[in-house]
CSV table of N, CA, C and O in Angstrom, one decimal:
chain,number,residue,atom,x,y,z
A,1,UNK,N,-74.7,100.1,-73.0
A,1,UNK,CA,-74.9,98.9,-73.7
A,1,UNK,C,-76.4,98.5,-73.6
A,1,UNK,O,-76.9,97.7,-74.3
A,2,UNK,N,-76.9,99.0,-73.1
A,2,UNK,CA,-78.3,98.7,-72.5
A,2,UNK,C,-79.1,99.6,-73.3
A,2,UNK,O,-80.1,99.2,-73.7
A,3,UNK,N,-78.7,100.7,-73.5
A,3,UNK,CA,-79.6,101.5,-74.3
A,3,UNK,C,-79.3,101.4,-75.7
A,3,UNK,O,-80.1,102.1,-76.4
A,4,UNK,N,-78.2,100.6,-76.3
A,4,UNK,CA,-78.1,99.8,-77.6
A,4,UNK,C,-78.9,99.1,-78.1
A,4,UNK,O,-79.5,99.3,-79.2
A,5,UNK,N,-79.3,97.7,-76.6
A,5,UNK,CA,-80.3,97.2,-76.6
A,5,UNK,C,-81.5,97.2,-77.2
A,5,UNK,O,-82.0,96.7,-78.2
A,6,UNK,N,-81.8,97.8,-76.4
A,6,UNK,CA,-83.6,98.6,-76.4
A,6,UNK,C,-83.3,99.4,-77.9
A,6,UNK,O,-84.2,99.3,-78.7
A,7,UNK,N,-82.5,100.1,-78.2
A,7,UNK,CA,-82.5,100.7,-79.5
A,7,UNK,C,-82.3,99.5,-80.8
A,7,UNK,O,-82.7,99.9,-81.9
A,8,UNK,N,-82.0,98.6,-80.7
A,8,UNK,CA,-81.8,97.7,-81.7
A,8,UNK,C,-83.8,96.9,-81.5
A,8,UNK,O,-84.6,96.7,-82.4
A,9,UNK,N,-83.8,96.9,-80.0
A,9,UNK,CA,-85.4,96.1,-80.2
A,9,UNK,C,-86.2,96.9,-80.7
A,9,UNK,O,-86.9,96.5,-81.7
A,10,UNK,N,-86.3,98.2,-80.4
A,10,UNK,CA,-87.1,99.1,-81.1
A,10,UNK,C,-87.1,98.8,-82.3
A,10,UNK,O,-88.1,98.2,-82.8
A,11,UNK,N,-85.9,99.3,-83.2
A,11,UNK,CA,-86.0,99.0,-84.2
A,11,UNK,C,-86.6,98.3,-85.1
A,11,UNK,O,-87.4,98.7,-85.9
A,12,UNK,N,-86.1,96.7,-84.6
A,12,UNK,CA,-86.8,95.3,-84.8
A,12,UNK,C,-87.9,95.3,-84.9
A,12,UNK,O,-88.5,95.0,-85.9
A,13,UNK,N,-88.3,95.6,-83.8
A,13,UNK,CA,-90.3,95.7,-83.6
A,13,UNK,C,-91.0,96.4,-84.9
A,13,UNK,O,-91.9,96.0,-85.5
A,14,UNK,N,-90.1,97.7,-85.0
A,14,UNK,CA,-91.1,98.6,-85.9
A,14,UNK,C,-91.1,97.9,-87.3
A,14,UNK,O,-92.0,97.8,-88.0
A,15,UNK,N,-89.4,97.2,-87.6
A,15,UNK,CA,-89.9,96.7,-89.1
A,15,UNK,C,-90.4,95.7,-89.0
A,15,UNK,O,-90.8,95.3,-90.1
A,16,UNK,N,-90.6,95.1,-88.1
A,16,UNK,CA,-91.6,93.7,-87.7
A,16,UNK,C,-93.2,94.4,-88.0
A,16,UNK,O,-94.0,93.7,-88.7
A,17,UNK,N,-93.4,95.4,-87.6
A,17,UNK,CA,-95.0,96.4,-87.7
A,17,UNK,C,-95.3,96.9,-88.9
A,17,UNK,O,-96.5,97.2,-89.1
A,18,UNK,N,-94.0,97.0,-90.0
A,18,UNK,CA,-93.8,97.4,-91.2
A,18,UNK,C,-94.1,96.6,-92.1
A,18,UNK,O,-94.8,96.8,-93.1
A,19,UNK,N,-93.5,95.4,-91.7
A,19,UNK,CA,-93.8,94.1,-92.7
A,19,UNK,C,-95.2,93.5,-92.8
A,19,UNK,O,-95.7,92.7,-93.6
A,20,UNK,N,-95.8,94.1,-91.5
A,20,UNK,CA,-97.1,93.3,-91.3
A,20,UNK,C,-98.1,94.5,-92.2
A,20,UNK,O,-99.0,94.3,-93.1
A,21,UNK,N,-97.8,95.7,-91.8
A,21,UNK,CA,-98.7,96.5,-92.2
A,21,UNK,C,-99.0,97.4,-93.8
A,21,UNK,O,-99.9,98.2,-94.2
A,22,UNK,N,-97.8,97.0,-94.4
A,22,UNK,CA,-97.7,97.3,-95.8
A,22,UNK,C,-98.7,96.6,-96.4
A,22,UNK,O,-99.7,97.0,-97.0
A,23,UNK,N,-97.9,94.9,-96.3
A,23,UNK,CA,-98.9,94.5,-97.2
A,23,UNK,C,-100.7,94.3,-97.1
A,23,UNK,O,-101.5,94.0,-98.0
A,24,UNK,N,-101.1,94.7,-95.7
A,24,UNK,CA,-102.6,94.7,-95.7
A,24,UNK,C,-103.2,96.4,-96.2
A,24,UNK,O,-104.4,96.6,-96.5
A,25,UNK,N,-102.1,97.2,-96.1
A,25,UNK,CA,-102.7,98.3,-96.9
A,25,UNK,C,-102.8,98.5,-98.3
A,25,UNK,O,-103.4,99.4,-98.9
A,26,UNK,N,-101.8,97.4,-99.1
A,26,UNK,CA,-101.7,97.6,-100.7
A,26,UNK,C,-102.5,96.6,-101.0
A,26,UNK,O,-102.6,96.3,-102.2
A,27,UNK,N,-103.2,96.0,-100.3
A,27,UNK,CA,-104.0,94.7,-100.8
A,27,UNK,C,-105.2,95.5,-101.7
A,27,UNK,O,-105.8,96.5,-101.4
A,28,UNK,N,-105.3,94.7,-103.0
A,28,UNK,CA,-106.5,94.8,-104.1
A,28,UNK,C,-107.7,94.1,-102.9
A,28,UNK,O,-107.9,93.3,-102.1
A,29,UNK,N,-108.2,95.0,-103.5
A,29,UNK,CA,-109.5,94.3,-103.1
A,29,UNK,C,-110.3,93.7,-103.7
A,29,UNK,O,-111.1,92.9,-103.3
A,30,UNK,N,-110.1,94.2,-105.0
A,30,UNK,CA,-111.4,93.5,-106.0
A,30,UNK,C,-110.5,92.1,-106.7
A,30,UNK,O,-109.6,92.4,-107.6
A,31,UNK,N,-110.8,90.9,-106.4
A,31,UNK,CA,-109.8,90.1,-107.4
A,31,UNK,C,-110.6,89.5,-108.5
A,31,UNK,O,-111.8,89.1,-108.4
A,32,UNK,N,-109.5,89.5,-109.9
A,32,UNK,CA,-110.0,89.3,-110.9
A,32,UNK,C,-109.3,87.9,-111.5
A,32,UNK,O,-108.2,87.3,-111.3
A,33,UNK,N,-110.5,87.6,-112.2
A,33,UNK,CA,-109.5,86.2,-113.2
A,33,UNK,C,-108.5,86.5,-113.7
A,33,UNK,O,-107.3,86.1,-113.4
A,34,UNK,N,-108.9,87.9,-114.8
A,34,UNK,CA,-107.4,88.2,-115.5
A,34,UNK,C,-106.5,88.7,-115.3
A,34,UNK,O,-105.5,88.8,-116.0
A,35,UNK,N,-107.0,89.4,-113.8
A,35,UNK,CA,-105.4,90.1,-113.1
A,35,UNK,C,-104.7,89.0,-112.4
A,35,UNK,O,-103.6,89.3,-112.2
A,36,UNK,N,-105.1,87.7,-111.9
A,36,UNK,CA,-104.9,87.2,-111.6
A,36,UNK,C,-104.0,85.7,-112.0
A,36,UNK,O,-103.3,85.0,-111.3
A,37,UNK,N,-104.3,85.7,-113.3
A,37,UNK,CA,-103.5,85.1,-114.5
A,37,UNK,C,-102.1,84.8,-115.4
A,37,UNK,O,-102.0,84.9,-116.6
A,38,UNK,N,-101.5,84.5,-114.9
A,38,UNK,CA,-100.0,84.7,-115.6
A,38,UNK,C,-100.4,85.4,-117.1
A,38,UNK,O,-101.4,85.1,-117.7
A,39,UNK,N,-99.3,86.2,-117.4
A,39,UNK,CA,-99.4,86.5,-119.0
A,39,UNK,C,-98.5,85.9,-119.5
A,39,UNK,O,-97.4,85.8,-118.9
A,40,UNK,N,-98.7,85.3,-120.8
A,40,UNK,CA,-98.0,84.5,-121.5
A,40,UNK,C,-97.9,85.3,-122.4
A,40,UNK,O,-98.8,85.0,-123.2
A,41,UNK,N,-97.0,86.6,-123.2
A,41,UNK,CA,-96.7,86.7,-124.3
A,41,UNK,C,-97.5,86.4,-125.3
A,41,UNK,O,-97.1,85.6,-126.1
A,42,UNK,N,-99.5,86.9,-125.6
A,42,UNK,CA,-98.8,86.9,-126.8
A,42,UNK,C,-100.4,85.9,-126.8
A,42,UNK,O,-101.4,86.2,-127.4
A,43,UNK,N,-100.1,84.7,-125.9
A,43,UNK,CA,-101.1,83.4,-126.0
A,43,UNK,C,-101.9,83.7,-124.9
A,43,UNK,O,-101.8,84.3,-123.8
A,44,UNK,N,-103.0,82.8,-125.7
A,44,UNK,CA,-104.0,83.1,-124.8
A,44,UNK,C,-103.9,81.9,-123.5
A,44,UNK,O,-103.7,80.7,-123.6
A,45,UNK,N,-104.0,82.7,-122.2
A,45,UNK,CA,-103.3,81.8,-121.3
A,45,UNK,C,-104.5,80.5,-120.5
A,45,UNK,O,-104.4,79.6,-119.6
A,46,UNK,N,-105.7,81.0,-121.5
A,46,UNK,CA,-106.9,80.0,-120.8
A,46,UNK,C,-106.8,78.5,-121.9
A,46,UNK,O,-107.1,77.4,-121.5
A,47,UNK,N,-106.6,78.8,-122.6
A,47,UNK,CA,-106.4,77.6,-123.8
A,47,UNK,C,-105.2,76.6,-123.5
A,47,UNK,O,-104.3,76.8,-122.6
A,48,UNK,N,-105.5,75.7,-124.2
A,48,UNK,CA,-104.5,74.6,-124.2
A,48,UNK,C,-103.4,74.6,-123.7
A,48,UNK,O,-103.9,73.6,-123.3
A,49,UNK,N,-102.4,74.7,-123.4
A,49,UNK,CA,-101.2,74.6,-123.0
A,49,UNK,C,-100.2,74.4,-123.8
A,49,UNK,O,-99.2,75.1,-123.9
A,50,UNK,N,-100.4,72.9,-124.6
A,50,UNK,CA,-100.2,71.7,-125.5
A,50,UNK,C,-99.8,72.7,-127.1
A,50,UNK,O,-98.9,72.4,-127.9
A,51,UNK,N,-100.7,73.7,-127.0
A,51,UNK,CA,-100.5,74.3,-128.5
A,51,UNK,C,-99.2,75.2,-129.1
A,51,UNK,O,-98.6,76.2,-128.8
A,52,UNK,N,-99.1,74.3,-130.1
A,52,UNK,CA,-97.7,74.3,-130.6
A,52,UNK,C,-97.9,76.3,-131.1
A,52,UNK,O,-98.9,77.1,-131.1
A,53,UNK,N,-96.6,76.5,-131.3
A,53,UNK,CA,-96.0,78.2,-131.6
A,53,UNK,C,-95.1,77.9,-133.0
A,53,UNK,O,-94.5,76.9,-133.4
A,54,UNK,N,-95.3,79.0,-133.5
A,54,UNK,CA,-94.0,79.0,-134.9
A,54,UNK,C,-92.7,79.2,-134.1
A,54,UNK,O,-92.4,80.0,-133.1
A,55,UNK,N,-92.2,78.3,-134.9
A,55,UNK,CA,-90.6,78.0,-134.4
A,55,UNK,C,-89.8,78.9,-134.9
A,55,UNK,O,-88.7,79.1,-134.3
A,56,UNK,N,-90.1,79.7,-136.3
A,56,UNK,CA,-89.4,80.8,-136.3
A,56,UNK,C,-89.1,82.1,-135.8
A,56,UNK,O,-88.3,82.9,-136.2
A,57,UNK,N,-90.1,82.1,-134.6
A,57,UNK,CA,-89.9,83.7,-133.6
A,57,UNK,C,-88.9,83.1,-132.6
A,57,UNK,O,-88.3,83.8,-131.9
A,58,UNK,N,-88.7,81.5,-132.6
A,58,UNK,CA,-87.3,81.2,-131.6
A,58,UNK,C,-86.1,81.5,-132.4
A,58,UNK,O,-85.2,82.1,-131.9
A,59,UNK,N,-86.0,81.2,-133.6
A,59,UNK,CA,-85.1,81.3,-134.6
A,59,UNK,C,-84.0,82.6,-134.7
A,59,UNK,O,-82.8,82.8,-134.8
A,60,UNK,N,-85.6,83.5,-134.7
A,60,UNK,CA,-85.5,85.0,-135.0
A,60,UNK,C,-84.8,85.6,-133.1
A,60,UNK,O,-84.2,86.6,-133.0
A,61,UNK,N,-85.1,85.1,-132.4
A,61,UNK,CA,-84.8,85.1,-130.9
A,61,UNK,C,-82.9,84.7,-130.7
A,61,UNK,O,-82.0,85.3,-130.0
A,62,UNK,N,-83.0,83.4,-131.7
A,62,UNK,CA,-81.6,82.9,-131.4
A,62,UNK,C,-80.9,84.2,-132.0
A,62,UNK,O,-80.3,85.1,-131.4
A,63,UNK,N,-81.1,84.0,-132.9
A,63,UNK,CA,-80.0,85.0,-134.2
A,63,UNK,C,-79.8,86.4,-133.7
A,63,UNK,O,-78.9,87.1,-134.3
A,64,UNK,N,-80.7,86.8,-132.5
A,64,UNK,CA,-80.2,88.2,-132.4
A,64,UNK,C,-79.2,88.0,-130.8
A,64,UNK,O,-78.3,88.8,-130.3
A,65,UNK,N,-79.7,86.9,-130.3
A,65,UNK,CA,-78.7,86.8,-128.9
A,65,UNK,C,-77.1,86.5,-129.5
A,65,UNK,O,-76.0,86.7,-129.1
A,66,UNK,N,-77.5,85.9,-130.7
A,66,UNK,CA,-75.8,85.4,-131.3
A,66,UNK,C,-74.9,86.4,-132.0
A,66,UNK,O,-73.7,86.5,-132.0
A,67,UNK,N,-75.9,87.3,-132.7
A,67,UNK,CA,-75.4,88.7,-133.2
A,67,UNK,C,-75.0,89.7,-132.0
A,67,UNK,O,-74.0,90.4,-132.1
A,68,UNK,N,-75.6,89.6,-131.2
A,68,UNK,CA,-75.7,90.7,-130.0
A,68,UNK,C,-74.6,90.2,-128.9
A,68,UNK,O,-74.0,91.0,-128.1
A,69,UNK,N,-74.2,88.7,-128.8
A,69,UNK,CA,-73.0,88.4,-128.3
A,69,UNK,C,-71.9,89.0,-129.2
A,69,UNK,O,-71.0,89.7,-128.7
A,70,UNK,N,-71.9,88.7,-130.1
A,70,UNK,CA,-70.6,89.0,-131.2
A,70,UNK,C,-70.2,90.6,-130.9
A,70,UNK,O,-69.2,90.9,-130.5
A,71,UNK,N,-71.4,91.4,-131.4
A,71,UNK,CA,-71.6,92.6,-131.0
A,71,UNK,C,-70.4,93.5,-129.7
A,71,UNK,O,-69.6,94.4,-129.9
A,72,UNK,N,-70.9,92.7,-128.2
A,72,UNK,CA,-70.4,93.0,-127.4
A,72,UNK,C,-68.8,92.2,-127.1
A,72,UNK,O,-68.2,92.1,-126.0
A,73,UNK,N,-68.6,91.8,-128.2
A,73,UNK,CA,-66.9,91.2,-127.8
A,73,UNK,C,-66.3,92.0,-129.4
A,73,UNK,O,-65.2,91.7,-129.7
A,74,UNK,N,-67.2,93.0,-130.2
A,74,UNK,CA,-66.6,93.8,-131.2
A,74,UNK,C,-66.5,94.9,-130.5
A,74,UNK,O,-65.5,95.4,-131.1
A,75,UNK,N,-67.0,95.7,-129.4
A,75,UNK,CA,-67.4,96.8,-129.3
A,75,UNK,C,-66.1,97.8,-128.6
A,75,UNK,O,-65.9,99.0,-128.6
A,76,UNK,N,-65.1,96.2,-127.8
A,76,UNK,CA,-64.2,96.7,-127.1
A,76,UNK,C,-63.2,97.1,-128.2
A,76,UNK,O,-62.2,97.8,-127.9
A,77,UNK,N,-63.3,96.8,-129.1
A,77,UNK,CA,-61.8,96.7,-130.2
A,77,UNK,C,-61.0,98.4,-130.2
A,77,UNK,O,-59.8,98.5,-130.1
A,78,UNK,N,-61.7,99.2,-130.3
A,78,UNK,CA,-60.8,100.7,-130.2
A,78,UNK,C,-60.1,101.0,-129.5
A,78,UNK,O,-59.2,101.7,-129.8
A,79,UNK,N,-60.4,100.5,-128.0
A,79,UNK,CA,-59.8,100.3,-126.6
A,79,UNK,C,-58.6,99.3,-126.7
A,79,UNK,O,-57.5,99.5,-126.3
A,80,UNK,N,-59.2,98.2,-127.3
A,80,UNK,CA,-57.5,97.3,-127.2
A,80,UNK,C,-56.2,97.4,-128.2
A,80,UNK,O,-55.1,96.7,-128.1
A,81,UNK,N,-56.7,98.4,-129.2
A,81,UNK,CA,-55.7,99.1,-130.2
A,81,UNK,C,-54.8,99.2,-129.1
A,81,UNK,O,-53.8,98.5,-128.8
A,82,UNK,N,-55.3,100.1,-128.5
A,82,UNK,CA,-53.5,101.0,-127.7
A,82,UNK,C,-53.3,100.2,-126.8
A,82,UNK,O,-52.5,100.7,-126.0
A,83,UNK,N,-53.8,98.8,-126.6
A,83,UNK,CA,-53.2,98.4,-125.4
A,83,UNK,C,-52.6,97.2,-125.5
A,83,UNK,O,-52.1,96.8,-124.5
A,84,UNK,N,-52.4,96.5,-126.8
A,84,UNK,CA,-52.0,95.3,-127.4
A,84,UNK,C,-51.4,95.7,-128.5
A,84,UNK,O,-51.6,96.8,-129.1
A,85,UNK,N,-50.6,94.7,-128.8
A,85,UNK,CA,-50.0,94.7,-130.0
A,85,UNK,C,-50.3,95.1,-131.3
A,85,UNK,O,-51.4,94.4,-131.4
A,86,UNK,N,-50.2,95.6,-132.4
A,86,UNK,CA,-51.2,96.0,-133.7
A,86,UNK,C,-51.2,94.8,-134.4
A,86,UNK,O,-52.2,94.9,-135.2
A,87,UNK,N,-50.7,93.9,-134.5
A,87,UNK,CA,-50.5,92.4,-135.1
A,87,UNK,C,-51.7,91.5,-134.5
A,87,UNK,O,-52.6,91.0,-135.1
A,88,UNK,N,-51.5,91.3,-133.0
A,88,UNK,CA,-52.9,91.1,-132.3
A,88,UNK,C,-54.0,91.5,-132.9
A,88,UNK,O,-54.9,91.0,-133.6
A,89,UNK,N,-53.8,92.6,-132.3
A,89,UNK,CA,-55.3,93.5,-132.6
A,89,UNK,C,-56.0,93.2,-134.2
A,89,UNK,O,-57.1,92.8,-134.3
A,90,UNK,N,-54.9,93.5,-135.3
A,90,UNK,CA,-55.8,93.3,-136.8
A,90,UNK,C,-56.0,91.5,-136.8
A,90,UNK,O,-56.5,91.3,-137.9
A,91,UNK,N,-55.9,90.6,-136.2
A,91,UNK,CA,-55.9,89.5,-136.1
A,91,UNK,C,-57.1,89.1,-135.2
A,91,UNK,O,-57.9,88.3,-135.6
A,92,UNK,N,-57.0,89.5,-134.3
A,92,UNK,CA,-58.1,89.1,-133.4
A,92,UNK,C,-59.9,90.2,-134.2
A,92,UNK,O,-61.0,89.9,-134.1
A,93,UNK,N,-59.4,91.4,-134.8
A,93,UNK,CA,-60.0,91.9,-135.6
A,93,UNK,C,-60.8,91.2,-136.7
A,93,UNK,O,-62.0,91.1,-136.6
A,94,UNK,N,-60.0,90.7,-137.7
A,94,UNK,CA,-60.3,90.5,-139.0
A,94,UNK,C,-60.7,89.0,-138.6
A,94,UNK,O,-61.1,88.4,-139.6
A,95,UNK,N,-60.6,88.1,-137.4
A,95,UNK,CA,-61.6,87.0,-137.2
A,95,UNK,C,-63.0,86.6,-136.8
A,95,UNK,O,-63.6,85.6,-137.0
A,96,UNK,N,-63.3,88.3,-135.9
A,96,UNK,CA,-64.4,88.8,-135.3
A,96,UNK,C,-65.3,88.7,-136.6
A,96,UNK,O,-66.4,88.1,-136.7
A,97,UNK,N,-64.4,89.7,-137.7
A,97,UNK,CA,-65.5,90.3,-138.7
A,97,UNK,C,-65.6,89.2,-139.5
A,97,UNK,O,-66.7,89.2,-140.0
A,98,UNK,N,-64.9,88.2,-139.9
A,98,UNK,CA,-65.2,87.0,-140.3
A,98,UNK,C,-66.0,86.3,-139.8
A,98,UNK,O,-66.8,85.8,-140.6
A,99,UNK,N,-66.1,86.0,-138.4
A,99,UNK,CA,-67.1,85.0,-137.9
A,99,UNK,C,-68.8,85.8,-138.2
A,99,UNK,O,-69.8,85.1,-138.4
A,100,UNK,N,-68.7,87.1,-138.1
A,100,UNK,CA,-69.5,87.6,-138.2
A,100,UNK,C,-70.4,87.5,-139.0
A,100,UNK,O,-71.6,87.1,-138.8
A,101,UNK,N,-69.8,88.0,-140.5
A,101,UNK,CA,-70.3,87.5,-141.9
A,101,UNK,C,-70.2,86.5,-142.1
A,101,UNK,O,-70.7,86.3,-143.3
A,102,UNK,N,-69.7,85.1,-141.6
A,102,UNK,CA,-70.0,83.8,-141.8
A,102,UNK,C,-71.0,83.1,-141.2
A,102,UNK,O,-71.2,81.9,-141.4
A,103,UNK,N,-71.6,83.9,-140.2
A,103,UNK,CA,-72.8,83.8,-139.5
A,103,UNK,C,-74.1,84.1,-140.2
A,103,UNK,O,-75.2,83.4,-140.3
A,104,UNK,N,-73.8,85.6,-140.9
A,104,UNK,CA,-75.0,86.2,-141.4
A,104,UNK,C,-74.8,85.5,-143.0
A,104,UNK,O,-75.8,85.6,-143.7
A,105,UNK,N,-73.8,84.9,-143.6
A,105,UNK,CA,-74.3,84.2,-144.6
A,105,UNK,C,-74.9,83.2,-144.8
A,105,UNK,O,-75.8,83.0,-145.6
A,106,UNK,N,-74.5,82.2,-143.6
A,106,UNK,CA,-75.1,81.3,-143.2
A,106,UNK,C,-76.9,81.5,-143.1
A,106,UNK,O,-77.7,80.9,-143.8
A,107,UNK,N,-76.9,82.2,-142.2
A,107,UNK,CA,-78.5,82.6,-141.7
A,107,UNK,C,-79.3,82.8,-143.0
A,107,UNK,O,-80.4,82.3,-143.2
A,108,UNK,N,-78.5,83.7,-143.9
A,108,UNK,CA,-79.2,84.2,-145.1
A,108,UNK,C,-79.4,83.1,-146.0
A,108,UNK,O,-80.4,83.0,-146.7
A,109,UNK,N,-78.4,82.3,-145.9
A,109,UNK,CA,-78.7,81.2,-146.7
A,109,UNK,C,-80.0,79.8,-146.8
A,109,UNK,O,-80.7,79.2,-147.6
A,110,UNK,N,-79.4,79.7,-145.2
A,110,UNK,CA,-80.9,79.0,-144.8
A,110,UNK,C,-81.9,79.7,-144.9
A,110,UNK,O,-82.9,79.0,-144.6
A,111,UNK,N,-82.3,80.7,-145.2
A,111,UNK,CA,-83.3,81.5,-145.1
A,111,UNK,C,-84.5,82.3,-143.9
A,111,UNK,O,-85.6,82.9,-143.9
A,112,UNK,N,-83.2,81.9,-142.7
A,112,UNK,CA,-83.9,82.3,-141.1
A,112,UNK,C,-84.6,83.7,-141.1
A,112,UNK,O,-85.5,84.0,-140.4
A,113,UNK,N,-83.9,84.5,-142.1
A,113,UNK,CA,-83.8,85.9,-141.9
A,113,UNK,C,-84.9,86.7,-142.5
A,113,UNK,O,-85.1,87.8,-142.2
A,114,UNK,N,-85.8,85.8,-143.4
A,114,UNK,CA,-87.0,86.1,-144.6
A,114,UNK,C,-87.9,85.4,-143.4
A,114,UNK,O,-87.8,84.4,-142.8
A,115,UNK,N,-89.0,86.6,-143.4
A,115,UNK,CA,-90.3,86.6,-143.1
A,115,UNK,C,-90.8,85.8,-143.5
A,115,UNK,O,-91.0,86.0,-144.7
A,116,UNK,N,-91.5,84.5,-143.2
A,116,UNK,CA,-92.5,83.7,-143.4
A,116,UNK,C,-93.7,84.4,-143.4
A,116,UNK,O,-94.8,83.8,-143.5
């Protein structure tokens, strides 16, 4: 039990020696404004804050998270053929592909999908 001990403190100690000594060996030396700067995508991160962005790259942002959900609740459908009913299946089917194109008509209609 005693030599458990001492083998558990060893341990301890070294990653205690580890944690100290990593980070003073990866340290930059040279520090910069711009490495040092959050990146913002895109803006420039020294300027205003306040300054407004086109709302249609959120737009274009929504529409692919909402396609790309739909997406992954279409993808399983081959797999639940054989495991559900075929009455199910073409039903839970042909609502998917509906909601689908009633999404992208929509979109098309408002005009989200055209390039400004």
């Amino acid at each position: 039990m005693n030599l458990m001990m001492m083998f558990i403190t060893f341990v301890f100690i070294i990653m205690i020696m580890i944690n100290f000594i990593i980070p003073m060996m990866s340290m930059h030396k040279i520090i910069n404004r711009e490495k040092n700067s959050p990146f913002e995508c895109g803006f420039d991160p020294f300027s205003s804050s306040r300054m407004s962005f086109s709302i249609h790259f959120f737009s274009i942002s929504l529409m692919f998270l909402i396609f790309d959900i739909e997406i992954t609740l279409i993808m399983p459908l081959p797999i639940m053929k054989s495991l559900i009913l075929m009455k199910t299946w073409m039903t839970y089917s042909i609502m998917m592909m509906i909601l689908l194109l009633i999404g992208l008509m929509m979109e098309w209609k408002e005009g989200s999908m055209e390039w400004k």
